[in-house]
Coordinates of C-alpha atoms in Angstrom, one line a residue:
Chain A
M1452 CA 0.0 0.0 0.0
A1453 CA 1.3 3.4 -0.9
E1454 CA 1.8 5.7 2.1
V1455 CA -1.4 7.7 2.6
N1456 CA -2.1 10.4 5.2
T1457 CA -5.4 9.6 6.9
L1458 CA -7.2 11.5 9.6
V1459 CA -9.7 9.3 11.3
V1460 CA -12.5 11.2 13.0
R1461 CA -16.1 10.8 14.1
K1462 CA -18.7 10.9 11.5
P1463 CA -20.1 14.1 10.0
C1464 CA -23.2 15.8 11.2
F1465 CA -24.9 19.2 11.4
G1466 CA -23.3 20.1 8.0
L1467 CA -19.8 19.8 9.4
P1468 CA -17.1 17.3 8.3
T1469 CA -17.2 16.0 11.9
G1470 CA -19.2 17.1 14.9
C1471 CA -16.5 16.4 17.4
P1472 CA -14.6 19.6 18.5
Q1473 CA -11.3 17.7 18.9
C1474 CA -11.6 16.1 15.4
L1475 CA -12.6 19.4 13.9
S1476 CA -9.7 21.3 15.4
A1477 CA -7.3 18.7 13.9
Y1478 CA -9.0 18.9 10.6
I1479 CA -8.7 22.7 10.5
Y1480 CA -5.1 22.6 11.7
L1481 CA -4.1 20.3 8.8
K1482 CA -5.9 22.7 6.4
F1483 CA -4.0 25.6 7.8
A1484 CA -0.8 23.7 7.4
Q1485 CA -1.8 22.8 3.8
F1486 CA -0.9 19.2 4.6
P1487 CA -2.5 16.8 2.2
F1488 CA -4.7 14.1 3.8
Q1489 CA -7.8 12.1 3.4
L1490 CA -10.7 11.9 5.8
D1491 CA -12.0 8.6 7.2
F1492 CA -14.7 7.9 9.8
H1493 CA -14.4 5.5 12.7
L1494 CA -17.8 3.9 13.3
N1495 CA -17.0 0.9 15.6
N1496 CA -15.9 2.8 18.7
P1497 CA -17.1 6.4 18.4
H1498 CA -16.8 6.8 22.2
S1499 CA -13.1 6.1 22.3
D1500 CA -10.8 8.8 23.6
Q1501 CA -8.2 7.9 21.0
I1502 CA -10.3 9.6 18.3
P1503 CA -9.2 11.6 16.4
Y1504 CA -6.0 9.9 15.3
F1505 CA -3.8 10.4 12.3
E1506 CA -2.1 7.7 10.2
V1507 CA 1.1 8.2 8.3
G1508 CA 2.3 4.9 6.9
D1509 CA 3.0 2.7 9.8
Y1510 CA 2.8 5.5 12.3
V1511 CA -0.3 6.4 14.3
A1512 CA -0.7 9.6 16.4
Y1513 CA -3.6 9.3 18.9
N1514 CA -5.6 12.1 20.5
N1515 CA -5.1 10.7 24.0
E1516 CA -1.4 11.1 24.0
K1517 CA 0.7 14.2 24.8
E1518 CA -1.6 17.2 25.0
G1519 CA -3.9 16.1 22.2
I1520 CA -3.9 15.4 18.6
I1521 CA -2.5 18.8 17.5
E1522 CA 0.6 18.5 19.7
C1523 CA 1.2 15.0 18.3
L1524 CA 0.9 16.4 14.7
K1525 CA 3.5 19.0 15.4
K1526 CA 6.0 16.9 17.3
D1527 CA 5.7 13.4 16.1
V1528 CA 4.1 13.4 12.6
G1529 CA 6.2 16.3 11.2
V1530 CA 3.4 18.6 10.3
V1531 CA 4.7 22.2 10.2
D1532 CA 4.6 23.9 13.6
L1533 CA 2.3 26.9 13.0
D1534 CA 2.9 28.0 16.6
S1535 CA 6.6 28.7 16.2
G1536 CA 7.3 32.4 16.8
V1537 CA 4.0 33.0 18.6
S1538 CA 4.0 30.3 21.3
S1539 CA 6.4 32.3 23.4
L1540 CA 4.1 35.3 23.7
P1541 CA 2.5 35.7 27.1
E1542 CA -0.8 36.5 25.4
W1543 CA -0.6 33.3 23.4
I1544 CA -0.2 31.2 26.5
S1545 CA -3.1 32.9 28.4
T1546 CA -5.3 32.7 25.4
K1547 CA -4.5 29.0 25.1
A1548 CA -5.5 28.7 28.8
I1549 CA -8.9 30.3 28.0
L1550 CA -9.5 28.0 25.0
T1551 CA -8.4 24.7 26.6
T1552 CA -10.2 25.2 29.9
W1553 CA -13.0 27.8 30.2
L1554 CA -14.3 27.3 26.6
A1555 CA -13.7 23.6 26.5
D1556 CA -15.5 23.2 29.8
A1557 CA -18.4 25.4 28.7
L1558 CA -18.8 23.5 25.5
T1559 CA -18.6 20.1 27.3
Y1560 CA -21.2 21.3 29.8
E1561 CA -23.5 22.5 27.1
L1562 CA -23.2 19.4 25.0
W1563 CA -23.8 16.9 27.8
L1564 CA -25.9 18.8 30.3
G1565 CA -27.1 22.1 29.0
C1566 CA -29.2 20.7 26.2
E1567 CA -30.1 17.4 27.7
G1568 CA -27.3 15.8 25.7
S1569 CA -29.2 15.6 22.5
S1570 CA -26.5 17.2 20.4
A1571 CA -23.8 15.2 22.1
Y1572 CA -25.7 12.0 21.4
S1573 CA -25.8 12.8 17.7
I1574 CA -22.1 13.6 17.6
Y1575 CA -20.8 10.7 19.6
Y1576 CA -23.2 7.8 19.8
P1577 CA -25.7 7.8 16.8
D1578 CA -24.5 4.4 15.5
L1579 CA -24.5 2.5 18.8
P1580 CA -27.4 0.3 19.9
W1581 CA -29.9 2.6 21.6
P1582 CA -29.5 1.2 25.2
L1583 CA -25.7 1.2 25.0
G1584 CA -25.7 4.8 23.7
K1585 CA -28.0 6.0 26.4
I1586 CA -25.9 4.3 29.1
L1587 CA -22.7 5.8 27.8
S1588 CA -24.3 9.2 27.4
W1589 CA -25.6 9.1 31.0
K1590 CA -22.2 8.0 32.2
K1591 CA -20.5 10.9 30.4
A1592 CA -23.0 13.4 31.8
H1593 CA -22.3 12.1 35.2
W1594 CA -18.5 12.5 34.7
V1595 CA -19.0 16.1 33.6
K1596 CA -21.0 16.8 36.7
L1597 CA -18.3 15.3 38.9
K1598 CA -15.5 17.1 37.1
H1599 CA -17.2 20.5 37.8
G1600 CA -18.3 19.6 41.3
I1601 CA -21.9 20.0 40.3
T1602 CA -24.5 18.7 42.8
N1603 CA -28.2 19.2 43.2
D1604 CA -27.5 22.0 45.7
N1605 CA -25.3 24.1 43.5
A1606 CA -26.4 23.3 40.0
E1607 CA -27.7 26.7 39.3
V1608 CA -24.7 28.5 40.7
K1609 CA -22.2 26.4 38.8
K1610 CA -24.2 26.9 35.6
E1611 CA -24.1 30.6 36.0
E1612 CA -20.4 30.4 36.7
I1613 CA -19.7 28.4 33.6
Y1614 CA -21.7 30.7 31.3
E1615 CA -20.1 33.8 33.0
R1616 CA -16.6 32.5 32.3
A1617 CA -17.6 31.7 28.7
K1618 CA -18.9 35.2 28.3
S1619 CA -15.7 36.7 29.6
A1620 CA -13.7 34.5 27.3
Y1621 CA -15.7 35.6 24.3
D1622 CA -15.3 39.2 25.3
A1623 CA -11.5 38.8 25.6
L1624 CA -11.2 36.9 22.3
S1625 CA -13.4 39.4 20.5
S1626 CA -11.1 42.2 21.6
C1627 CA -8.1 40.1 20.7
L1628 CA -9.4 39.4 17.2
G1629 CA -10.7 42.8 16.3
E1630 CA -11.0 43.1 12.5
Q1631 CA -8.0 40.8 11.8
N1632 CA -8.3 37.5 10.1
Y1633 CA -6.4 35.5 12.8
L1634 CA -5.9 35.8 16.5
F1635 CA -2.2 36.5 16.5
E1636 CA 0.1 38.2 14.1
N1637 CA -2.4 37.9 11.3
R1638 CA -1.5 34.3 10.6
P1639 CA -3.0 31.0 11.7
S1640 CA -1.9 29.0 14.7
S1641 CA -3.2 26.1 16.6
L1642 CA -5.3 28.4 18.8
D1643 CA -7.1 29.5 15.7
A1644 CA -7.9 25.9 14.8
I1645 CA -9.1 25.2 18.4
F1646 CA -11.2 28.3 18.5
L1647 CA -12.7 27.8 15.1
A1648 CA -13.6 24.2 15.9
H1649 CA -15.3 25.5 19.1
G1650 CA -17.1 28.2 17.2
L1651 CA -18.4 25.9 14.4
V1652 CA -19.7 23.4 16.9
V1653 CA -21.4 26.1 18.9
L1654 CA -23.0 27.7 15.9
H1655 CA -24.1 24.5 14.1
A1656 CA -24.4 21.7 16.5
L1657 CA -26.1 23.4 19.5
P1658 CA -29.8 24.2 19.2
E1659 CA -31.0 27.8 18.7
S1660 CA -32.1 28.0 22.4
S1661 CA -28.6 27.2 23.7
M1662 CA -27.3 29.8 26.1
L1663 CA -23.8 29.4 24.9
R1664 CA -24.8 29.9 21.3
I1665 CA -26.7 33.0 22.2
K1666 CA -23.7 34.5 24.0
F1667 CA -21.4 33.6 21.1
S1668 CA -23.6 35.2 18.6
E1669 CA -23.5 38.5 20.5
H1670 CA -19.9 39.0 19.1
A1671 CA -20.0 39.9 15.4
H1672 CA -16.2 39.6 15.1
L1673 CA -16.3 36.0 16.2
V1674 CA -19.3 35.0 14.1
R1675 CA -17.8 36.6 11.0
Y1676 CA -14.5 34.8 11.7
V1677 CA -16.1 31.4 12.0
Q1678 CA -18.4 31.8 9.0
Q1679 CA -15.4 32.9 6.9
C1680 CA -13.5 29.7 8.0
K1681 CA -16.5 27.6 7.1
T1682 CA -16.7 29.1 3.6
E1683 CA -12.9 28.6 3.0
F1684 CA -12.2 25.2 4.4
I1685 CA -15.5 23.2 4.6
E1686 CA -17.9 24.4 1.9
A1687 CA -15.0 24.7 -0.6
A1688 CA -14.2 21.0 -0.1
P1689 CA -17.4 19.1 -0.7
S1690 CA -15.9 15.7 -1.6
P1691 CA -14.9 14.6 2.0
S1692 CA -18.5 15.0 3.3
S1693 CA -20.4 14.2 0.1
A1694 CA -18.7 10.9 -0.5
P1695 CA -17.1 9.8 2.7
R1696 CA -15.1 6.6 2.9
F1697 CA -15.9 4.6 6.0
H1698 CA -13.0 3.2 8.0
T1699 CA -13.3 -0.5 8.3
G1700 CA -11.7 -3.0 10.6
A1701 CA -10.1 -4.7 7.5
S1702 CA -8.2 -1.6 6.6
S1703 CA -7.0 -1.3 10.1
S1704 CA -5.9 -4.9 10.2
A1705 CA -4.1 -4.6 6.9
S1706 CA -2.3 -1.6 8.2
K1707 CA -1.1 -3.4 11.3
S1708 CA 0.2 -6.4 9.3
H1709 CA 2.9 -4.2 7.7
S1710 CA 6.4 -4.9 9.0
S1711 CA 7.5 -2.0 11.0
S1712 CA 10.1 0.2 9.4
K1713 CA 10.1 2.7 12.3
P1714 CA 11.2 1.5 15.8
K1715 CA 8.9 4.0 17.5
S1716 CA 5.7 2.6 15.9
K1717 CA 6.0 -0.8 17.6
P1718 CA 5.5 0.4 21.2
K1719 CA 2.3 2.3 20.1
R1720 CA 0.9 -0.9 18.5
E1721 CA 1.6 -2.8 21.7
K1722 CA -0.1 -0.1 23.7
T1723 CA -3.1 -0.4 21.5
Q1724 CA -3.3 -4.1 22.2
E1725 CA -2.9 -3.4 25.9
E1726 CA -5.7 -0.9 25.8
K1727 CA -8.0 -3.3 24.0
T1728 CA -7.3 -5.9 26.6
F1729 CA -7.9 -3.4 29.3
K1730 CA -11.3 -2.5 27.9
R1731 CA -12.3 -6.1 27.5
K1732 CA -11.3 -6.7 31.2
A1733 CA -13.3 -3.6 32.1
K1734 CA -16.3 -5.1 30.4
Y1735 CA -15.9 -8.4 32.2
F1736 CA -15.6 -6.6 35.5
V1737 CA -18.8 -4.7 34.9
V1738 CA -20.6 -7.9 33.9
A1739 CA -19.3 -9.6 37.0
Q1740 CA -20.6 -6.8 39.1
L1741 CA -24.0 -7.1 37.6
V1742 CA -24.1 -10.8 38.2
A1743 CA -23.0 -10.3 41.8
V1744 CA -25.8 -7.8 42.4
V1745 CA -28.4 -10.3 40.9
V1746 CA -27.0 -13.1 43.1
F1747 CA -27.1 -10.8 46.1
L1748 CA -30.7 -9.9 45.6
T1749 CA -31.7 -13.5 45.1
L1750 CA -29.9 -14.5 48.3
M1751 CA -31.5 -11.7 50.3
T1752 CA -34.9 -13.2 49.5
S1753 CA -33.6 -16.7 50.5
F1754 CA -32.1 -15.3 53.7
D1755 CA -35.4 -13.8 54.8
D1756 CA -37.1 -17.1 54.2
A1757 CA -34.3 -19.0 56.0
E1758 CA -34.6 -16.9 59.1
V1759 CA -38.4 -17.5 59.3
E1760 CA -37.9 -21.2 58.8
L1761 CA -35.2 -21.6 61.3
D1762 CA -37.3 -20.0 64.0
D1763 CA -40.1 -22.6 63.3
D1764 CA -38.1 -25.8 63.1
G1765 CA -34.5 -26.9 62.9
G1766 CA -34.8 -28.3 59.3
Y1767 CA -35.1 -26.3 56.1
D1768 CA -36.4 -27.6 52.8
F1769 CA -36.5 -25.6 49.7
D1770 CA -39.4 -27.6 48.3
E1771 CA -41.7 -26.6 51.1
Chain B
M307 CA -22.5 41.3 70.5
A308 CA -20.9 44.2 68.6
E309 CA -20.7 43.7 64.8
L310 CA -17.4 42.0 64.1
N311 CA -15.7 41.2 60.7
T312 CA -14.5 37.7 61.0
L313 CA -12.7 35.5 58.4
V314 CA -12.9 31.9 59.4
V315 CA -10.2 29.8 57.7
R316 CA -8.3 26.6 58.2
K317 CA -5.6 26.5 60.8
P318 CA -2.2 28.0 60.3
C319 CA 0.8 25.9 59.3
F320 CA 4.1 26.1 57.5
G321 CA 4.6 29.6 58.9
L322 CA 1.5 31.0 57.0
P323 CA -1.7 32.3 58.7
T324 CA -3.4 29.5 56.9
G325 CA -2.2 26.7 54.6
C326 CA -5.3 26.6 52.5
T327 CA -4.9 28.4 49.2
Q328 CA -8.5 29.7 49.0
S329 CA -8.4 30.9 52.6
L330 CA -5.0 32.6 52.0
S331 CA -6.3 34.4 48.9
A332 CA -9.3 35.8 50.9
Y333 CA -6.9 36.9 53.6
I334 CA -4.6 38.7 51.2
Y335 CA -7.5 40.3 49.4
L336 CA -8.9 41.7 52.6
K337 CA -5.4 43.1 53.4
F338 CA -5.2 44.7 50.0
A339 CA -8.7 46.3 50.6
Q340 CA -7.6 47.4 54.1
I341 CA -10.8 46.0 55.6
P342 CA -10.3 45.4 59.4
F343 CA -11.1 41.9 60.4
Q344 CA -10.1 39.2 62.8
L345 CA -9.0 35.7 62.0
D346 CA -10.7 32.6 63.4
F347 CA -9.9 29.0 62.7
H348 CA -12.5 26.3 62.1
L349 CA -11.4 23.0 63.6
N350 CA -14.5 20.9 63.5
N351 CA -15.0 20.5 59.8
P352 CA -11.7 21.3 58.1
H353 CA -12.7 19.4 55.0
S354 CA -15.8 21.4 54.3
N355 CA -15.9 23.2 51.1
Q356 CA -17.6 26.2 52.7
I357 CA -14.3 27.2 54.3
P358 CA -13.2 30.0 54.1
Y359 CA -16.2 32.1 55.0
F360 CA -16.6 35.7 56.2
E361 CA -19.0 36.9 58.8
V362 CA -20.3 40.4 59.0
G363 CA -23.0 40.8 61.6
D364 CA -25.7 38.4 60.6
S365 CA -24.5 37.9 57.1
V366 CA -22.2 35.0 56.1
A367 CA -20.4 34.7 52.8
Y368 CA -19.3 31.1 52.0
N369 CA -16.6 30.0 49.7
N370 CA -18.8 27.5 47.9
E371 CA -21.2 30.1 46.5
K372 CA -20.8 32.3 43.5
E373 CA -17.3 31.9 42.1
G374 CA -15.6 31.7 45.5
I375 CA -15.0 33.8 48.5
I376 CA -13.5 36.8 46.8
E377 CA -16.5 37.2 44.4
C378 CA -18.8 37.0 47.5
L379 CA -16.7 39.6 49.3
K380 CA -17.0 42.0 46.4
K381 CA -20.6 41.5 45.6
D382 CA -22.4 40.6 48.8
V383 CA -20.3 41.8 51.7
G384 CA -19.5 45.2 50.3
V385 CA -15.8 45.0 50.4
V386 CA -14.3 47.4 47.9
D387 CA -14.0 46.0 44.4
L388 CA -10.3 46.1 43.6
D389 CA -11.0 44.8 40.1
S390 CA -13.1 47.7 38.9
G391 CA -11.3 49.3 36.0
V392 CA -9.1 46.3 35.2
S393 CA -11.6 43.5 35.0
S394 CA -12.6 44.6 31.5
L395 CA -9.1 44.2 30.1
P396 CA -8.7 41.1 27.8
E397 CA -5.3 40.4 29.5
W398 CA -7.0 40.4 32.9
I399 CA -9.5 37.8 31.8
S400 CA -7.0 35.5 30.3
T401 CA -4.7 35.8 33.3
K402 CA -7.6 34.9 35.5
A403 CA -8.2 31.9 33.4
I404 CA -4.5 30.8 33.9
L405 CA -4.7 31.3 37.6
T406 CA -8.1 29.7 38.2
T407 CA -7.5 26.6 36.0
W408 CA -3.9 25.7 35.1
L409 CA -2.3 26.9 38.3
A410 CA -5.1 25.8 40.5
D411 CA -5.1 22.4 38.9
A412 CA -1.3 22.1 39.1
L413 CA -1.3 23.0 42.8
A414 CA -4.2 20.6 43.6
Y415 CA -2.3 17.9 41.7
E416 CA 0.9 18.6 43.6
L417 CA -0.7 18.7 47.0
W418 CA -2.8 15.6 46.7
L419 CA -0.8 13.4 44.3
G420 CA 2.6 14.8 43.5
C421 CA 3.9 14.7 47.0
E422 CA 1.9 11.7 48.2
G423 CA -0.5 14.1 49.9
S424 CA 1.7 14.8 52.9
S425 CA 1.4 18.6 52.6
A426 CA -2.3 18.4 51.9
Y427 CA -2.9 16.2 54.9
S428 CA -1.2 18.8 57.1
I429 CA -3.3 21.6 55.7
Y430 CA -6.7 20.0 55.6
Y431 CA -6.9 17.0 57.9
S432 CA -4.3 17.4 60.7
D433 CA -6.9 17.6 63.5
L434 CA -9.1 14.7 62.4
P435 CA -8.8 11.2 63.8
W436 CA -6.1 9.4 61.9
P437 CA -8.3 6.8 60.0
L438 CA -10.9 9.4 59.0
G439 CA -8.2 11.8 57.8
K440 CA -6.6 9.1 55.7
I441 CA -9.9 8.1 54.2
L442 CA -10.8 11.6 53.3
S443 CA -7.4 12.3 51.9
W444 CA -7.5 9.2 49.7
K445 CA -11.0 10.1 48.6
K446 CA -9.8 13.6 47.6
A447 CA -6.9 12.1 45.7
I448 CA -9.3 9.9 43.8
W449 CA -11.4 12.9 42.9
V450 CA -8.3 14.8 41.6
K451 CA -7.4 11.9 39.4
L452 CA -10.9 11.6 38.0
K453 CA -11.1 15.4 37.3
H454 CA -7.9 15.2 35.2
G455 CA -8.7 11.9 33.6
I456 CA -5.7 10.3 35.1
T457 CA -5.5 6.5 34.8
N458 CA -2.7 4.0 35.3
D459 CA -2.0 4.1 31.6
N460 CA -1.6 7.8 31.2
A461 CA -0.4 9.0 34.6
E462 CA 3.1 10.0 33.3
V463 CA 1.7 11.8 30.3
K464 CA -0.8 13.7 32.3
K465 CA 1.8 14.6 34.9
E466 CA 4.1 16.1 32.2
E467 CA 1.1 18.0 30.7
I468 CA 0.2 19.5 34.1
Y469 CA 3.8 20.6 34.8
E470 CA 4.2 21.9 31.3
R471 CA 1.2 24.0 31.6
A472 CA 2.3 25.3 35.0
K473 CA 5.6 26.2 33.5
S474 CA 4.0 28.1 30.6
A475 CA 1.8 29.9 33.1
Y476 CA 4.7 31.0 35.3
E477 CA 6.6 32.3 32.2
A478 CA 3.5 34.3 31.1
L479 CA 3.0 35.7 34.6
S480 CA 6.7 36.5 34.9
S481 CA 6.6 38.5 31.7
C482 CA 3.4 40.2 32.8
L483 CA 4.8 41.2 36.1
G484 CA 8.2 42.3 35.0
E485 CA 9.7 44.5 37.6
Q486 CA 6.4 46.0 38.8
N487 CA 4.9 45.6 42.2
Y488 CA 1.5 44.2 40.9
L489 CA 0.3 42.3 37.9
F490 CA -1.9 45.1 36.4
E491 CA -1.6 48.9 36.4
N492 CA 0.7 48.8 39.4
R493 CA -2.1 48.3 41.9
P494 CA -3.5 45.2 43.6
S495 CA -6.5 43.3 42.3
S496 CA -8.0 39.9 43.1
L497 CA -5.6 38.2 40.7
D498 CA -2.7 39.4 42.8
A499 CA -4.4 37.9 45.8
I500 CA -5.0 34.6 44.1
F501 CA -1.5 34.4 42.6
L502 CA 0.2 35.4 45.9
A503 CA -1.7 32.8 47.8
H504 CA -0.6 30.2 45.2
G505 CA 3.0 31.4 45.4
L506 CA 3.1 31.3 49.2
V507 CA 1.7 27.8 49.3
V508 CA 4.1 26.6 46.6
L509 CA 7.2 28.1 48.3
H510 CA 6.3 27.3 51.9
A511 CA 3.9 24.3 52.0
L512 CA 5.4 22.1 49.3
P513 CA 8.6 20.1 50.1
E514 CA 12.0 21.1 48.6
S515 CA 11.8 18.3 46.1
S516 CA 8.5 19.4 44.6
M517 CA 8.6 19.8 40.8
L518 CA 6.2 22.7 41.0
R519 CA 8.2 24.5 43.6
I520 CA 11.4 24.0 41.5
K521 CA 9.7 25.5 38.4
F522 CA 8.3 28.4 40.4
S523 CA 11.7 29.2 41.8
E524 CA 13.2 29.6 38.4
H525 CA 11.5 33.0 38.0
A526 CA 13.3 35.5 40.2
N527 CA 10.7 38.2 39.9
L528 CA 7.9 35.9 40.9
V529 CA 9.8 34.8 44.0
R530 CA 10.7 38.4 44.9
Y531 CA 7.0 39.4 44.5
V532 CA 5.8 36.6 46.8
Q533 CA 8.5 37.2 49.4
Q534 CA 7.7 40.9 49.4
C535 CA 4.1 40.1 50.0
K536 CA 5.0 37.8 52.9
T537 CA 7.1 40.5 54.5
E538 CA 4.4 43.2 54.1
L539 CA 1.2 41.4 54.8
I540 CA 2.1 38.4 57.0
D541 CA 5.3 38.9 58.9
A542 CA 4.2 42.4 59.8
A543 CA 1.1 41.1 61.5
P544 CA 2.3 38.5 64.0
S545 CA -0.7 38.7 66.3
P546 CA -3.1 36.6 64.2
S547 CA -0.8 33.7 64.0
S548 CA 0.9 34.0 67.4
A549 CA -2.3 34.2 69.4
P550 CA -5.0 32.7 67.3
Q551 CA -8.6 32.6 68.5
F552 CA -10.2 29.3 67.9
H553 CA -13.7 29.3 66.5
T554 CA -16.0 27.4 68.8
D555 CA -19.5 26.0 68.3
A556 CA -20.7 28.2 71.1
T557 CA -19.8 31.3 69.1
S558 CA -21.3 29.9 66.0
S559 CA -24.5 28.9 67.9
A560 CA -24.7 32.3 69.5
S561 CA -24.3 34.0 66.2
K562 CA -27.2 31.9 64.8
S563 CA -29.5 32.7 67.6
H564 CA -29.5 36.4 66.7
S565 CA -32.8 37.6 65.2
S566 CA -32.2 38.3 61.6
S567 CA -32.1 42.0 60.7
K568 CA -31.2 41.3 57.1
P569 CA -33.7 39.2 55.0
K570 CA -30.8 37.9 52.9
S571 CA -29.1 36.1 55.7
K572 CA -32.0 33.8 56.4
P573 CA -31.8 31.8 53.2
K574 CA -28.2 31.2 53.8
R575 CA -28.9 29.8 57.3
E576 CA -31.5 27.5 55.9
K577 CA -29.1 26.3 53.2
T578 CA -26.6 25.5 55.9
Q579 CA -29.2 23.3 57.6
E580 CA -30.0 21.6 54.3
E581 CA -26.4 20.9 53.7
K582 CA -25.9 19.4 57.1
T583 CA -28.9 17.2 56.6
F584 CA -27.6 16.2 53.2
K585 CA -24.2 15.3 54.7
R586 CA -25.8 13.2 57.4
K587 CA -27.9 11.4 54.9
A588 CA -24.8 10.8 52.8
K589 CA -23.1 9.2 55.8
Y590 CA -26.1 7.0 56.5
F591 CA -26.0 5.9 52.9
V592 CA -22.4 5.0 53.1
V593 CA -22.9 3.0 56.3
A594 CA -25.8 1.2 54.7
Q595 CA -23.7 0.3 51.7
L596 CA -21.0 -1.1 54.0
V597 CA -23.5 -3.2 55.9
A598 CA -24.9 -4.5 52.6
V599 CA -21.5 -5.5 51.5
V600 CA -20.9 -7.4 54.8
V601 CA -24.2 -9.1 54.6
F602 CA -23.5 -10.0 51.0
L603 CA -20.1 -11.6 51.8
T604 CA -21.7 -13.6 54.7
L605 CA -24.5 -14.9 52.4
M606 CA -22.0 -15.8 49.7
T607 CA -20.3 -18.2 52.1
S608 CA -23.6 -19.6 53.2
F609 CA -24.7 -20.0 49.6
D610 CA -21.5 -22.0 48.8
D611 CA -22.2 -24.3 51.8
A612 CA -25.8 -24.6 50.8
E613 CA -24.9 -25.7 47.3
V614 CA -22.6 -28.4 48.6
E615 CA -25.2 -29.6 51.0
L616 CA -27.9 -29.8 48.4
D617 CA -25.8 -31.9 46.2
D618 CA -25.1 -34.4 48.9
D619 CA -28.6 -34.9 50.2
D620 CA -31.3 -32.7 48.8
G621 CA -34.6 -32.2 50.6
S622 CA -33.2 -31.0 53.9
Y623 CA -30.7 -28.6 55.2
D624 CA -29.5 -28.0 58.7
Y625 CA -27.1 -25.2 59.7
D626 CA -26.0 -27.1 62.7
E627 CA -24.5 -29.9 60.7

């Protein structure tokens, strides 16, 4: 097989090449870097935190390594580092903090909790069997609550806090952008990719009633910036979304069968196997827990009967 | 009782009026605002997330409301808003994001996980019975791992990421501060209070071998800034730490018995009661779970015996055999 650059993401929805903010930021970054690649969609495990990942020959860069897919692209894959020259600016670092924490948290909150998870379900779980998708969605929502320390007592307070921070972040970014075409030095960087992915998801994936979308739309600079990006990178490239090629297990298997010409790729393959084993063990563990609960409930009933019987006479017969 | 301004915090340690970062930032903010207050220490529930709180007459501002104690001080208590005029600057907002997320996360990581929780134990749980303190400490460490998505597989990667972000944050703040005496417009704001509290805890509460402390110490102007603050605001006020007044239930009870002259204070009291009830219920729930597990284990053994017995002679079963 000839060496092909492939970005594997979650499937497209809401008129975007992919609905997942991380996948979309990687997509936009590669477009900024003018790095040729083809887009594939991973359907078997859409809830994996390895997605998006990028394949170059025998090498695979996963999203759950380093500080995310973009860092891997810059450092491991060899994609041009668009941040060189700007990443040392104090404003760049603080803007990165806003994007990777306040805005990422606000979007996560809105996707999973703010809109009852309907948008998130469409992005992450549409192809899973209904009960499994619902369970995973509920589990994720629970994790988001835990991460932000949200309880029944302080739900409203936390909600206001999250939206207030997002509002402050949009104010700051709107001032930073002004009438320019990019956030820093009028050229694209990874922060532009991250922010544009956020903006596209906010404007297209969230419902009209979303508080976050309303706050975002109040800033004309930001909306113009996002729409301009959509025109340039997404609507001008109809082929990836109009005729997507779906990533199959066979292709992945074929890729793995290649003899390794790079020593670094082998540890990653092994790690993949380890992770698969780990997930299988996790599933067994959950099943065992369920069985234990069922057995426990059964025995509780038996125990109650046993106590009554023992008081009456010294013998116990299940057939009675 | 005459109206007193009282800041109730966790107890002092490591040569600081309080070892808790949130409590220390509230302390420093009040010093910046030159509000007279006395310092009390809450010993009965040092693990509560309401601490620190500030009492002004019948009104109490808790840390777990709004966006923390400082926001409550500015908006509810009437303490002067040191952020007016600077809080609209884009740089101010982004610096606040660095302080409240990257640095707060890095310090929480270092306290609970990076140094095996020894410093955190001294700050939060030193007065609790040993087993209870250990359980709560372990529980908190689990929560910190969960919050950052740390698992056995990615512990090293996450650790590097956290320290890398802290390093970037220190560099940005070092550039922002330069040779000035404050972060913005050469006057104090809440961000100075938050940062100074962070710096004091990093330099005095964390052990010498702490990676975070090492990275912080690489920036001379940040260290100078923190030491200057310590000299001015803490070392110059020996009485709060040398002769601390310990907050007792009697005082709290007496305070609550006052008839409310402010309608706002009543909902807070009621919320307190609700939270206490909630905590009590939570404890009962945990106890019930433990009992259930014990019963389950007992029955499992019985069940195994029962199966064996039934195979031997079905129809009758006697526990005494």
